[in-house]
Amino acid sequence: MAEAKPKVRGKVVAAPTCAAVVGWFETPSALYHACESLRDKGYKDFDAHTPFPVHGLEKAMGLKPSRLPWIVLGGAITGFLTALSMQWWMGGVDYPLNISGKPGFSIQASIPILFELTVLLSAFGTFFGLWGLCGLPKLFDPVMQHPSFHKASDDRFFLSIEAKDPKFDSKTVTELLQKLGAHEVEEVAP
Amino acid sequence: MSAFIPRDVDNTLTTVERPPLILGKQSFNAITESVSDVVEGKTKRGWLVFFALALFGLMILGASLSDLVGVGIGEWGLNHPVGWAWDITGFVFWIGIGHAGTLISAILFLFRQKWRTSINRAAEAMTLFAVAAALIYPGFHVGRIWLAYWLLPIPNQMAIWPNFKSPLLWDVFAVSTYGTVSALFWFVGLVPDLATLRDRATTKSRRIAYGIFAMGWRGSHRHWLNYEKAYMILAGLSTPLVLSVHTIVSFDFATSIMPGWHTTIFPPYFVAGAVFSGFAMVVSLMVLVRKAYGLEHLITLRHLENMNKIILATGSMVGYAYAMEFFIAWYSGNVYERYAFINRAFGPYAWAYWTMVSCNVITPQLFWFRKIRTSIPAMFALSIFVNIGMWFERFVIIVTSLHRDYLPSSWGYFRPQIVDITTFIGTFGLFFTLFLVFIRFLPGIAISEVKGVLPIADPHGHDDHHGDEKEVAHG
């Protein structure tokens, strides 16, 4: 790792662009404070990479709540309407079965399937909505090139400032991250 | 602060301060190491022995099912008047076991029971495999398995649709939704841990295999924000879902007019029984897994004790339901209903009834004693008894109600045939094969969730912590 570092750094400096500046912290609280000061300095496009969701970090980063519930609501409504129209049309219109003289379609007998399909399509909405909002699957991301990034899923707390941030200047943000106490502050190629 | 809590601390004793959830070395890396070791280490001899046994069971299942398809389901001992016996008993038994996994992953999550994090992954896996074992029964009971898709409302050349007023069709929707949602929930939980295994992989094949399923997860907090919301929503969806599944399973019986089945107590009674049997299965499995892989500091005695308390609570509910059924049979003044229950307790199947009562009503009451609740051998034995009892409960409800109906000339006595028995043994083979494969190749404990409940995970405390991470290379 120690030998690899100058090489990576050299390559990045020679390249016309750099995708982000990445460094890591030892504890969730150090990361939390670093995110707070980035937010207060007016940075927008920065991200934390942590082994588990650090409680309340979205506040320190100034993020808006997830939009996922709206997608789930869409799934729920679709599921409910599908179940209702399916049972009404199949059982009440297209192929009414006369069993003990009961009506082909009735709301009472439809409730179990209404409920199940509402839950099923809400769950699909949650599942696919989650990956859609995260932009996953995406097997490569520039931050993964940081030499220690494999520890981001173990016990280190990474912070990356992306080059697309309007205030981004690789030298300033590198120094800023170092001042905030980050280790191994590196630029990564796009 | 102390970064080390001895592994032999008794965390079942409640003091003024909350006892720790996780014992042993308290660092993030230590959690990663102990869970990943199970997956990355050498295959244990004990695993191979169990796996061989499980595969043997799976082969028995294969043979029984081939026989059933080839000869026909007349191979099962079903006949008039008992047209439903071990098949539906096995189905309800396995579906019920699955319920504990969802209870742990969803309901305990909504109740903020943080101790669930050590056991939820394995319990959810157990749910999926139990549902797979359960689906064998309705799947093969249709006789011509290649026509099983007739269960679903798919346009077909006969221009007919299934009967939406039938609880059996509700069951198709309930169980397939349950299986699907459980699988999605489980996979969502696995993704961050698959990323951990990908990042630790030492061989290319491992990196590719775990990498594909980790989908490029990089622990981004923007992703975690959506992820935690998704987890909460899935928990919120699974909670009513799990209650609905066993309710609808009980409708298979309760909406009929059969004495002994036609009762409004069935939905809550079935759900309590399902949770009861499921927790017993989780205790049996966890006792073995934590011992085999040295995970006693993650799945602590306190986790097991908490589960035993749930077994005690749900076992008491089940006992109450048994008593209430008898009361209502007497109080209703309905002679058929009254006869069904007297026959259940004192008729030809009295042996099954009293096996059920002693396993389900008397056994869990022993968990009132702390000594028994915290003794590993005792809880293992009792959890096995509970599962035996719960199998008998379904058998008693189904067979005793059917074998003597309104017309005495058609009374009969059900005896299982060899294929009944081998099919049931075979489903255990399927269940344990899947579970052993899971425990060997996937993280059996939710790594990222356990890290989240450590005291050092709180960003607002312990600023001075530098952990035991001597290996950290600075700069």
XYZ file of C-alpha atoms in Angstrom:
665
model
C 0.000 0.000 0.000
C 2.837 2.349 0.919
C 4.542 1.823 -2.463
C 1.351 2.164 -4.418
C 0.577 5.613 -3.114
C 3.012 7.858 -4.996
C 2.119 6.025 -8.210
C -1.577 6.713 -7.790
C -0.967 10.277 -6.846
C 1.398 10.828 -9.784
C -1.071 9.364 -12.250
C -3.885 11.516 -10.965
C -1.950 14.757 -11.102
C -0.926 14.036 -14.695
C -4.517 13.334 -15.748
C -6.566 16.328 -16.874
C -9.307 15.779 -14.319
C -9.765 14.225 -10.947
C -13.119 12.775 -9.874
C -12.912 13.352 -6.149
C -10.695 13.829 -3.146
C -11.045 11.013 -0.629
C -9.834 10.564 2.938
C -10.852 8.569 5.959
C -11.513 8.986 9.658
C -11.181 6.542 12.513
C -14.441 7.149 14.308
C -18.032 7.999 13.412
C -17.841 11.150 15.513
C -14.755 12.469 13.681
C -16.568 11.892 10.383
C -19.689 13.540 11.749
C -17.828 16.709 12.718
C -16.002 16.790 9.389
C -19.319 16.549 7.515
C -20.722 19.373 9.618
C -17.872 21.699 8.761
C -18.039 20.828 5.029
C -21.751 21.585 5.087
C -21.133 24.870 6.913
C -18.444 25.853 4.408
C -21.029 25.500 1.650
C -19.939 22.247 -0.021
C -22.779 20.303 -1.641
C -21.380 17.324 -3.569
C -19.627 15.398 -0.885
C -20.400 11.981 0.469
C -19.606 9.739 3.413
C -18.839 6.048 2.988
C -19.346 4.059 6.135
C -19.594 0.406 7.197
C -23.002 1.040 8.757
C -25.474 3.932 8.657
C -24.070 6.511 11.069
C -26.980 7.853 13.039
C -27.997 11.398 12.090
C -25.234 11.877 9.524
C -27.764 13.191 6.998
C -28.226 16.218 9.252
C -24.491 16.827 9.399
C -24.368 16.515 5.604
C -27.461 18.641 5.038
C -29.302 15.958 3.022
C -33.018 15.975 2.288
C -35.187 13.038 3.391
C -35.502 10.068 1.045
C -38.143 10.239 -1.703
C -38.654 6.488 -1.521
C -42.032 6.563 0.286
C -43.653 8.176 -2.780
C -42.499 5.328 -4.997
C -43.872 2.847 -2.475
C -47.187 4.661 -2.427
C -47.323 4.321 -6.198
C -46.714 0.577 -5.838
C -49.408 0.280 -3.197
C -52.026 2.048 -5.324
C -51.123 -0.028 -8.377
C -51.371 -3.250 -6.358
C -54.708 -2.316 -4.857
C -56.275 -1.309 -8.174
C -54.877 -4.359 -9.959
C -56.310 -6.711 -7.332
C -59.665 -4.957 -7.351
C -60.114 -4.865 -11.111
C -58.754 -8.380 -11.540
C -61.163 -9.926 -9.044
C -64.088 -7.896 -10.268
C -63.541 -8.657 -13.944
C -62.422 -12.300 -13.695
C -64.810 -13.367 -10.939
C -67.733 -11.017 -11.519
C -67.821 -10.431 -15.286
C -65.823 -12.876 -17.382
C -66.293 -16.127 -15.490
C -68.752 -15.876 -12.574
C -68.801 -19.124 -10.601
C -72.074 -19.910 -8.874
C -71.086 -21.381 -5.524
C -73.878 -21.646 -2.920
C -75.676 -18.900 -4.844
C -73.151 -16.295 -3.789
C -72.338 -13.350 -6.043
C -69.429 -13.675 -8.448
C -67.791 -10.600 -7.031
C -68.105 -9.220 -3.519
C -65.866 -6.806 -1.681
C -65.723 -8.963 1.471
C -64.361 -12.026 -0.297
C -61.890 -9.835 -2.199
C -60.176 -8.366 0.840
C -57.467 -10.981 1.385
C -56.184 -10.707 -2.189
C -56.570 -6.901 -2.173
C -54.342 -6.797 0.869
C -51.767 -9.271 -0.436
C -51.316 -7.608 -3.825
C -51.094 -4.167 -2.218
C -48.281 -5.429 -0.003
C -46.577 -7.266 -2.865
C -46.468 -4.300 -5.212
C -45.449 -1.945 -2.390
C -42.547 -4.274 -1.655
C -41.552 -4.295 -5.322
C -41.779 -0.497 -5.289
C -39.523 -0.364 -2.232
C -36.995 -2.811 -3.619
C -36.650 -1.422 -7.123
C -37.161 2.157 -5.952
C -34.289 1.769 -3.503
C -31.812 0.628 -6.143
C -33.157 3.143 -8.619
C -32.619 6.056 -6.222
C -29.148 4.750 -5.307
C -28.160 4.298 -8.942
C -27.236 0.685 -8.289
C -26.134 -1.752 -9.608
C -23.048 0.216 -10.552
C -20.033 -1.975 -10.150
C -17.437 0.799 -10.398
C -17.258 4.185 -8.790
C -14.179 6.463 -8.790
C -13.977 6.532 -4.965
C -13.296 2.799 -4.982
C -9.820 3.543 -6.342
C -8.665 4.946 -3.020
C -6.012 2.474 -1.787
C -7.783 1.833 1.549
C -11.347 1.936 0.275
C -11.848 -1.768 0.950
C -11.896 -0.804 4.627
C -14.969 1.390 4.090
C -17.073 -1.731 4.591
C -15.083 -2.750 7.647
C -14.055 -0.136 10.203
C -13.120 3.154 8.504
C -15.251 6.174 7.808
C -14.557 7.723 4.419
C -15.328 11.179 3.190
C -15.183 12.143 -0.466
C -15.578 15.581 -2.034
C -16.531 15.317 -5.644
C -14.997 17.401 -8.413
C -18.425 18.438 -9.663
C -18.954 20.539 -6.535
C -18.925 24.216 -7.599
C -16.500 25.088 -4.801
C -14.154 22.212 -5.657
C -10.461 22.916 -5.908
C -8.303 19.851 -5.403
C -5.587 21.632 -3.457
C -7.956 23.474 -1.108
C -10.136 20.453 -0.356
C -7.099 18.224 0.201
C -5.787 20.660 2.763
C -9.233 21.068 4.267
C -9.677 17.323 4.731
C -6.212 17.042 6.267
C -7.025 19.869 8.632
C -10.231 18.099 9.667
C -8.140 15.095 10.683
C -8.581 12.803 7.681
C -5.959 10.170 6.948
C -4.586 9.221 3.507
C -6.174 12.134 1.686
C -5.911 11.239 -2.007
C -7.235 12.322 -5.356
C -8.952 9.647 -7.430
C -9.162 9.537 -11.211
C -12.596 9.523 -12.901
C -14.218 3.464 28.227
C -13.769 -0.250 28.157
C -13.172 -1.654 24.722
C -13.347 -5.198 25.956
C -16.188 -6.971 27.669
C -15.229 -10.479 28.754
C -17.023 -13.166 26.806
C -18.233 -14.873 29.970
C -20.026 -11.852 31.432
C -23.586 -12.809 32.320
C -25.596 -10.304 30.298
C -28.925 -11.852 31.225
C -28.870 -10.114 34.611
C -30.628 -6.789 34.354
C -28.997 -4.000 36.301
C -29.813 -0.306 36.409
C -27.542 0.219 33.427
C -28.557 -1.761 30.351
C -26.386 -4.842 29.944
C -24.261 -4.937 26.782
C -25.726 -6.647 23.719
C -22.429 -7.835 22.353
C -19.641 -9.311 24.457
C -15.953 -9.759 23.694
C -13.793 -7.368 21.707
C -15.742 -4.191 21.016
C -14.355 -2.947 17.729
C -15.890 -2.763 14.278
C -13.100 -4.813 12.811
C -13.563 -7.559 15.417
C -17.211 -7.943 14.328
C -16.210 -8.129 10.659
C -13.567 -10.710 11.474
C -15.676 -13.024 13.585
C -18.588 -13.104 11.137
C -16.470 -13.317 7.982
C -14.371 -16.108 9.503
C -17.330 -18.444 9.208
C -17.526 -17.811 5.469
C -13.815 -17.457 4.701
C -12.374 -20.134 6.968
C -11.849 -23.789 6.120
C -14.899 -26.038 5.892
C -15.447 -27.630 9.274
C -15.741 -31.399 9.652
C -18.958 -31.016 11.601
C -20.467 -28.982 8.751
C -19.588 -31.742 6.283
C -21.195 -34.390 8.472
C -24.392 -32.381 8.861
C -24.380 -31.489 5.179
C -24.067 -35.147 4.199
C -27.024 -35.979 6.438
C -29.059 -33.099 5.031
C -28.267 -34.133 1.470
C -29.372 -37.639 2.299
C -32.667 -36.153 3.502
C -32.930 -34.165 0.285
C -32.445 -37.350 -1.721
C -35.252 -38.979 0.260
C -37.419 -36.016 -0.715
C -36.450 -36.415 -4.358
C -37.326 -40.101 -4.279
C -40.647 -39.519 -2.499
C -41.683 -36.768 -4.865
C -40.747 -38.786 -7.952
C -42.854 -41.587 -6.574
C -45.752 -39.214 -5.904
C -45.620 -37.813 -9.403
C -45.113 -41.191 -11.034
C -47.708 -43.197 -9.122
C -50.033 -40.462 -7.912
C -50.921 -38.901 -4.589
C -52.889 -42.004 -3.671
C -49.479 -43.030 -2.324
C -50.231 -40.791 0.634
C -52.576 -42.414 3.137
C -55.408 -40.022 2.240
C -58.852 -41.514 1.752
C -62.399 -40.962 2.896
C -63.114 -39.459 5.372
C -59.588 -38.043 5.953
C -58.748 -36.365 2.646
C -56.247 -33.978 4.162
C -53.627 -35.120 6.651
C -49.827 -35.081 6.733
C -49.624 -32.944 3.613
C -51.467 -29.948 5.014
C -50.003 -30.636 8.479
C -46.531 -30.359 6.994
C -47.480 -27.239 5.034
C -48.844 -25.395 8.079
C -45.955 -26.635 10.215
C -43.327 -25.176 7.891
C -45.149 -21.924 7.166
C -45.541 -21.436 10.916
C -41.830 -21.924 11.504
C -41.112 -19.246 8.959
C -43.090 -16.695 10.944
C -40.455 -16.271 13.644
C -37.972 -15.008 11.076
C -40.323 -12.248 9.968
C -41.270 -11.455 13.541
C -37.596 -10.964 14.414
C -36.721 -9.031 11.281
C -39.812 -6.831 11.086
C -41.824 -6.604 14.297
C -38.854 -6.458 16.666
C -37.306 -3.860 14.356
C -40.369 -1.633 14.601
C -40.340 -2.087 18.380
C -36.665 -0.964 18.413
C -35.530 -4.212 19.985
C -31.854 -3.862 19.204
C -30.982 -7.355 20.350
C -32.556 -8.665 17.171
C -29.519 -7.635 15.106
C -27.493 -10.709 16.083
C -30.133 -13.205 15.044
C -32.241 -11.573 12.346
C -30.189 -12.657 9.338
C -30.220 -16.357 10.177
C -33.859 -16.190 11.229
C -34.852 -14.568 7.932
C -32.942 -17.226 6.035
C -34.814 -19.805 8.068
C -38.080 -18.160 6.967
C -37.201 -18.488 3.297
C -36.154 -22.110 3.597
C -39.208 -22.961 5.676
C -41.452 -21.419 3.006
C -39.605 -23.453 0.365
C -40.217 -26.624 2.395
C -43.877 -25.668 2.883
C -44.456 -25.070 -0.840
C -43.524 -28.684 -1.582
C -46.896 -29.786 -0.174
C -49.485 -27.752 -2.080
C -47.227 -27.962 -5.146
C -47.281 -31.750 -5.182
C -50.755 -32.165 -3.814
C -52.119 -30.872 -7.097
C -51.045 -34.268 -8.426
C -49.984 -33.157 -11.869
C -47.234 -30.805 -10.780
C -46.688 -29.521 -14.308
C -50.167 -27.989 -14.100
C -49.506 -26.206 -10.794
C -49.680 -22.886 -12.651
C -53.467 -23.390 -12.797
C -53.400 -22.033 -9.255
C -52.643 -18.592 -10.663
C -54.992 -16.395 -12.682
C -53.194 -16.844 -16.000
C -55.178 -16.583 -19.253
C -55.618 -20.075 -20.651
C -57.192 -22.019 -23.515
C -60.056 -23.209 -21.277
C -61.120 -19.587 -20.806
C -61.669 -20.076 -17.066
C -60.443 -18.237 -14.001
C -59.758 -19.485 -10.457
C -62.395 -19.062 -7.752
C -61.609 -15.817 -5.951
C -64.044 -16.690 -3.160
C -61.975 -19.689 -2.082
C -59.610 -19.386 0.894
C -57.301 -21.802 -0.900
C -56.769 -19.196 -3.603
C -56.263 -16.516 -0.953
C -53.605 -18.830 0.420
C -51.844 -18.949 -2.962
C -51.626 -15.155 -2.957
C -50.701 -14.928 0.729
C -47.929 -17.495 0.682
C -46.407 -16.371 -2.606
C -46.456 -12.735 -1.452
C -44.929 -13.780 1.851
C -42.151 -15.759 0.186
C -41.388 -12.941 -2.267
C -41.394 -10.120 0.295
C -39.275 -12.157 2.719
C -36.741 -12.802 -0.034
C -36.581 -9.105 -0.985
C -36.196 -8.036 2.640
C -33.473 -10.609 3.192
C -31.566 -9.560 0.086
C -31.755 -5.860 0.965
C -30.281 -6.699 4.364
C -27.523 -8.772 2.778
C -26.203 -6.200 0.316
C -23.899 -4.205 2.676
C -22.502 -7.430 4.108
C -21.902 -8.863 0.654
C -19.930 -5.685 -0.021
C -17.845 -6.424 3.084
C -17.116 -9.933 1.826
C -16.310 -8.562 -1.646
C -13.862 -6.057 -0.149
C -12.183 -8.774 1.908
C -12.064 -11.336 -0.908
C -8.655 -12.859 -1.503
C -9.502 -14.773 -4.671
C -10.820 -13.444 -7.936
C -13.802 -15.814 -8.089
C -14.950 -14.702 -4.650
C -14.564 -11.058 -5.570
C -16.643 -11.551 -8.707
C -19.326 -13.677 -7.031
C -19.822 -11.419 -4.025
C -19.198 -8.354 -6.177
C -22.094 -9.085 -8.530
C -24.572 -9.547 -5.694
C -23.222 -6.565 -3.738
C -24.140 -4.526 -6.852
C -21.372 -2.013 -6.268
C -22.507 -1.026 -2.783
C -20.015 1.495 -1.434
C -21.555 2.514 1.886
C -22.431 5.977 0.594
C -24.509 7.869 3.122
C -26.786 9.100 0.343
C -27.502 5.420 -0.257
C -27.796 4.581 3.438
C -30.450 7.262 3.716
C -32.630 5.520 1.120
C -31.599 2.144 2.452
C -32.735 2.817 6.000
C -36.030 4.143 4.696
C -36.469 1.042 2.539
C -35.655 -1.191 5.490
C -38.217 0.572 7.639
C -40.888 0.330 4.923
C -40.204 -3.351 4.301
C -40.461 -3.974 8.051
C -43.717 -2.043 8.101
C -45.061 -4.078 5.161
C -43.922 -7.414 6.565
C -45.558 -6.893 9.940
C -49.187 -6.966 8.769
C -48.176 -9.422 6.051
C -46.932 -12.038 8.489
C -50.095 -11.691 10.552
C -52.207 -12.013 7.407
C -50.436 -15.126 6.160
C -51.274 -17.363 9.072
C -54.687 -15.760 9.348
C -55.383 -16.786 5.758
C -53.895 -20.233 6.387
C -56.370 -20.575 9.257
C -59.193 -19.488 6.899
C -58.558 -22.714 4.974
C -60.181 -24.364 7.982
C -62.214 -21.660 9.685
C -64.388 -20.799 6.644
C -65.560 -24.411 6.347
C -68.535 -25.722 8.313
C -66.609 -28.639 9.808
C -66.993 -28.956 13.608
C -63.580 -28.334 15.172
C -62.581 -26.055 12.273
C -65.443 -23.594 12.091
C -64.260 -21.198 14.786
C -63.412 -17.511 14.977
C -60.502 -18.023 17.378
C -58.409 -19.594 14.599
C -56.646 -16.542 13.119
C -55.036 -15.201 16.334
C -54.519 -18.703 17.647
C -52.713 -19.784 14.475
C -50.508 -16.687 14.471
C -49.497 -17.211 18.117
C -48.782 -20.869 17.400
C -46.700 -19.949 14.373
C -44.549 -17.524 16.336
C -44.254 -20.091 19.118
C -42.973 -22.853 16.843
C -40.794 -20.492 14.834
C -38.953 -19.185 17.867
C -38.422 -22.738 19.044
C -36.792 -23.525 15.697
C -34.623 -20.393 15.898
C -33.446 -21.406 19.385
C -32.615 -24.951 18.210
C -30.638 -23.627 15.228
C -28.872 -20.770 17.033
C -27.722 -22.976 19.905
C -25.949 -25.170 17.352
C -24.615 -22.389 15.117
C -23.155 -20.214 17.879
C -21.410 -23.216 19.390
C -20.083 -24.569 16.087
C -18.656 -21.234 14.936
C -17.665 -19.684 18.274
C -20.186 -16.846 17.982
C -21.190 -16.922 21.645
C -20.142 -13.294 22.095
C -22.472 -12.129 19.299
C -25.421 -14.463 19.854
C -25.274 -14.168 23.621
C -27.180 -15.927 26.349
C -29.330 -12.826 26.606
C -30.515 -13.244 23.015
C -31.483 -16.827 23.715
C -33.149 -15.883 26.986
C -35.222 -13.208 25.260
C -36.377 -15.748 22.690
C -37.293 -18.164 25.461
C -39.417 -15.447 27.017
C -41.260 -15.068 23.715
C -41.732 -18.844 23.599
C -43.196 -18.675 27.089
C -45.568 -15.847 26.148
C -46.794 -17.360 22.887
C -46.944 -20.836 24.450
C -49.276 -19.471 27.099
C -51.456 -17.905 24.389
C -51.645 -21.247 22.614
C -52.593 -22.972 25.890
C -55.292 -20.362 26.442
C -56.644 -20.991 22.933
C -56.876 -24.733 23.592
C -58.867 -24.083 26.747
C -61.099 -21.539 25.046
C -61.932 -23.936 22.199
C -63.231 -26.400 24.741
C -65.166 -23.761 26.600
C -66.856 -22.547 23.427
C -67.616 -26.107 22.333
C -69.490 -26.579 25.595
C -70.987 -23.086 25.746
C -72.253 -23.140 22.132
C -74.619 -25.968 22.970
C -73.907 -27.389 19.510
C -73.820 -31.185 19.856
C -71.554 -31.722 16.843
C -69.077 -29.144 18.052
C -69.137 -30.620 21.559
C -68.660 -34.139 20.203
C -65.708 -33.050 18.035
C -63.838 -31.803 21.095
C -64.670 -34.690 23.410
C -63.581 -37.004 20.623
C -60.388 -35.003 20.174
C -59.335 -35.422 23.802
C -60.694 -38.882 24.540
C -61.303 -40.534 21.156
C -58.987 -42.679 19.058
C -56.530 -39.794 18.588
C -56.260 -39.022 22.319
C -52.595 -40.046 22.195
C -51.888 -37.251 19.682
C -53.956 -34.728 21.605
C -52.149 -35.318 24.892
C -48.758 -35.316 23.175
C -49.692 -31.881 21.870
C -50.862 -30.629 25.265
C -47.805 -31.835 27.128
C -45.390 -30.378 24.545
C -47.159 -27.072 23.938
C -48.830 -26.207 27.214
C -46.697 -27.769 29.937
C -43.198 -27.560 28.389
C -42.997 -23.791 27.818
C -44.160 -23.091 31.372
C -40.755 -24.328 32.561
C -39.329 -21.106 31.093
C -40.731 -19.218 34.068
C -37.588 -20.388 35.842
C -34.543 -18.320 35.062
C -32.258 -21.321 35.545
C -34.035 -23.222 32.778
C -34.388 -20.158 30.543
C -30.632 -19.603 30.613
C -29.512 -23.225 30.413
C -28.383 -24.189 26.928
C -29.117 -27.943 27.153
C -32.524 -27.301 28.735
C -33.611 -24.733 26.141
C -32.388 -26.932 23.293
C -34.412 -29.891 24.564
C -37.505 -27.768 25.251
C -37.339 -26.116 21.826
C -37.365 -29.550 20.187
C -40.376 -30.527 22.291
C -42.183 -27.376 21.232
C -41.655 -28.201 17.581
C -42.896 -31.731 18.065
C -45.902 -30.330 19.895
C -46.686 -27.830 17.180
C -46.573 -30.491 14.497
C -49.035 -32.500 16.559
C -51.260 -29.463 17.019
C -51.846 -29.205 13.265
C -52.253 -32.963 12.974
C -54.834 -32.988 15.775
C -56.817 -30.072 14.369
C -56.877 -31.516 10.872
C -57.249 -35.235 11.351
C -59.430 -35.454 14.465
C -61.941 -33.050 12.940
C -62.136 -34.999 9.693
C -62.075 -38.601 10.793
C -65.532 -38.562 12.377
C -67.976 -36.379 10.498
C -71.765 -36.165 10.725
C -72.449 -39.680 9.437
C -71.104 -42.482 11.694
C -71.083 -45.002 8.835
C -68.335 -43.034 7.133
C -66.072 -42.728 10.173
C -62.512 -43.885 9.735
C -58.992 -43.773 11.110
C -56.095 -42.225 9.237
C -52.779 -44.060 9.123
C -49.784 -42.480 7.368
C -48.230 -44.491 4.554
C -44.501 -44.768 3.954
C -44.518 -41.928 1.393
C -46.246 -39.614 3.898
C -43.380 -40.200 6.289
C -40.568 -39.974 3.747
C -41.981 -36.772 2.222
C -41.985 -35.167 5.652
C -38.450 -36.356 6.485
C -37.405 -35.131 3.054
C -38.618 -31.584 3.700
C -36.230 -31.499 6.672
C -33.499 -32.527 4.259
C -34.382 -29.623 1.968
C -34.567 -27.155 4.852
C -31.250 -28.166 6.401
C -29.414 -28.391 3.065
C -30.414 -24.806 2.271
C -29.629 -23.611 5.784
C -26.176 -25.220 5.814
C -25.316 -23.761 2.407
C -26.446 -20.362 3.692
C -24.381 -20.536 6.881
C -21.278 -21.559 4.914
C -21.397 -19.045 2.063
C -23.259 -16.004 3.329
C -22.780 -13.858 6.435
C -24.991 -15.537 9.046
C -25.021 -12.450 11.243
C -25.865 -8.982 9.934
C -22.402 -7.384 10.149
C -23.427 -3.807 9.440
C -26.388 -3.949 11.806
C -24.391 -5.359 14.717
C -21.797 -2.609 14.236
C -24.584 -0.063 14.421
C -25.626 -1.166 17.923
C -22.126 -1.012 19.415
C -21.669 1.876 21.873
C -18.739 3.168 19.782
C -21.050 3.565 16.770
C -22.735 6.593 18.302
C -21.334 9.740 16.650
C -22.224 11.842 19.682
C -20.193 10.017 22.300
C -16.793 8.506 22.938
C -14.844 11.052 20.913
C -11.623 9.802 22.424
C -12.000 6.261 21.176
C -9.194 4.921 19.078
C -10.112 1.274 19.390
C -7.819 -1.679 19.249
C -6.824 -0.907 15.717
C -3.085 -1.234 16.035
C -2.872 -2.206 12.382
C -4.108 1.185 11.164
C -1.531 2.659 8.822
C -1.486 6.400 9.268
C -0.987 8.616 6.277
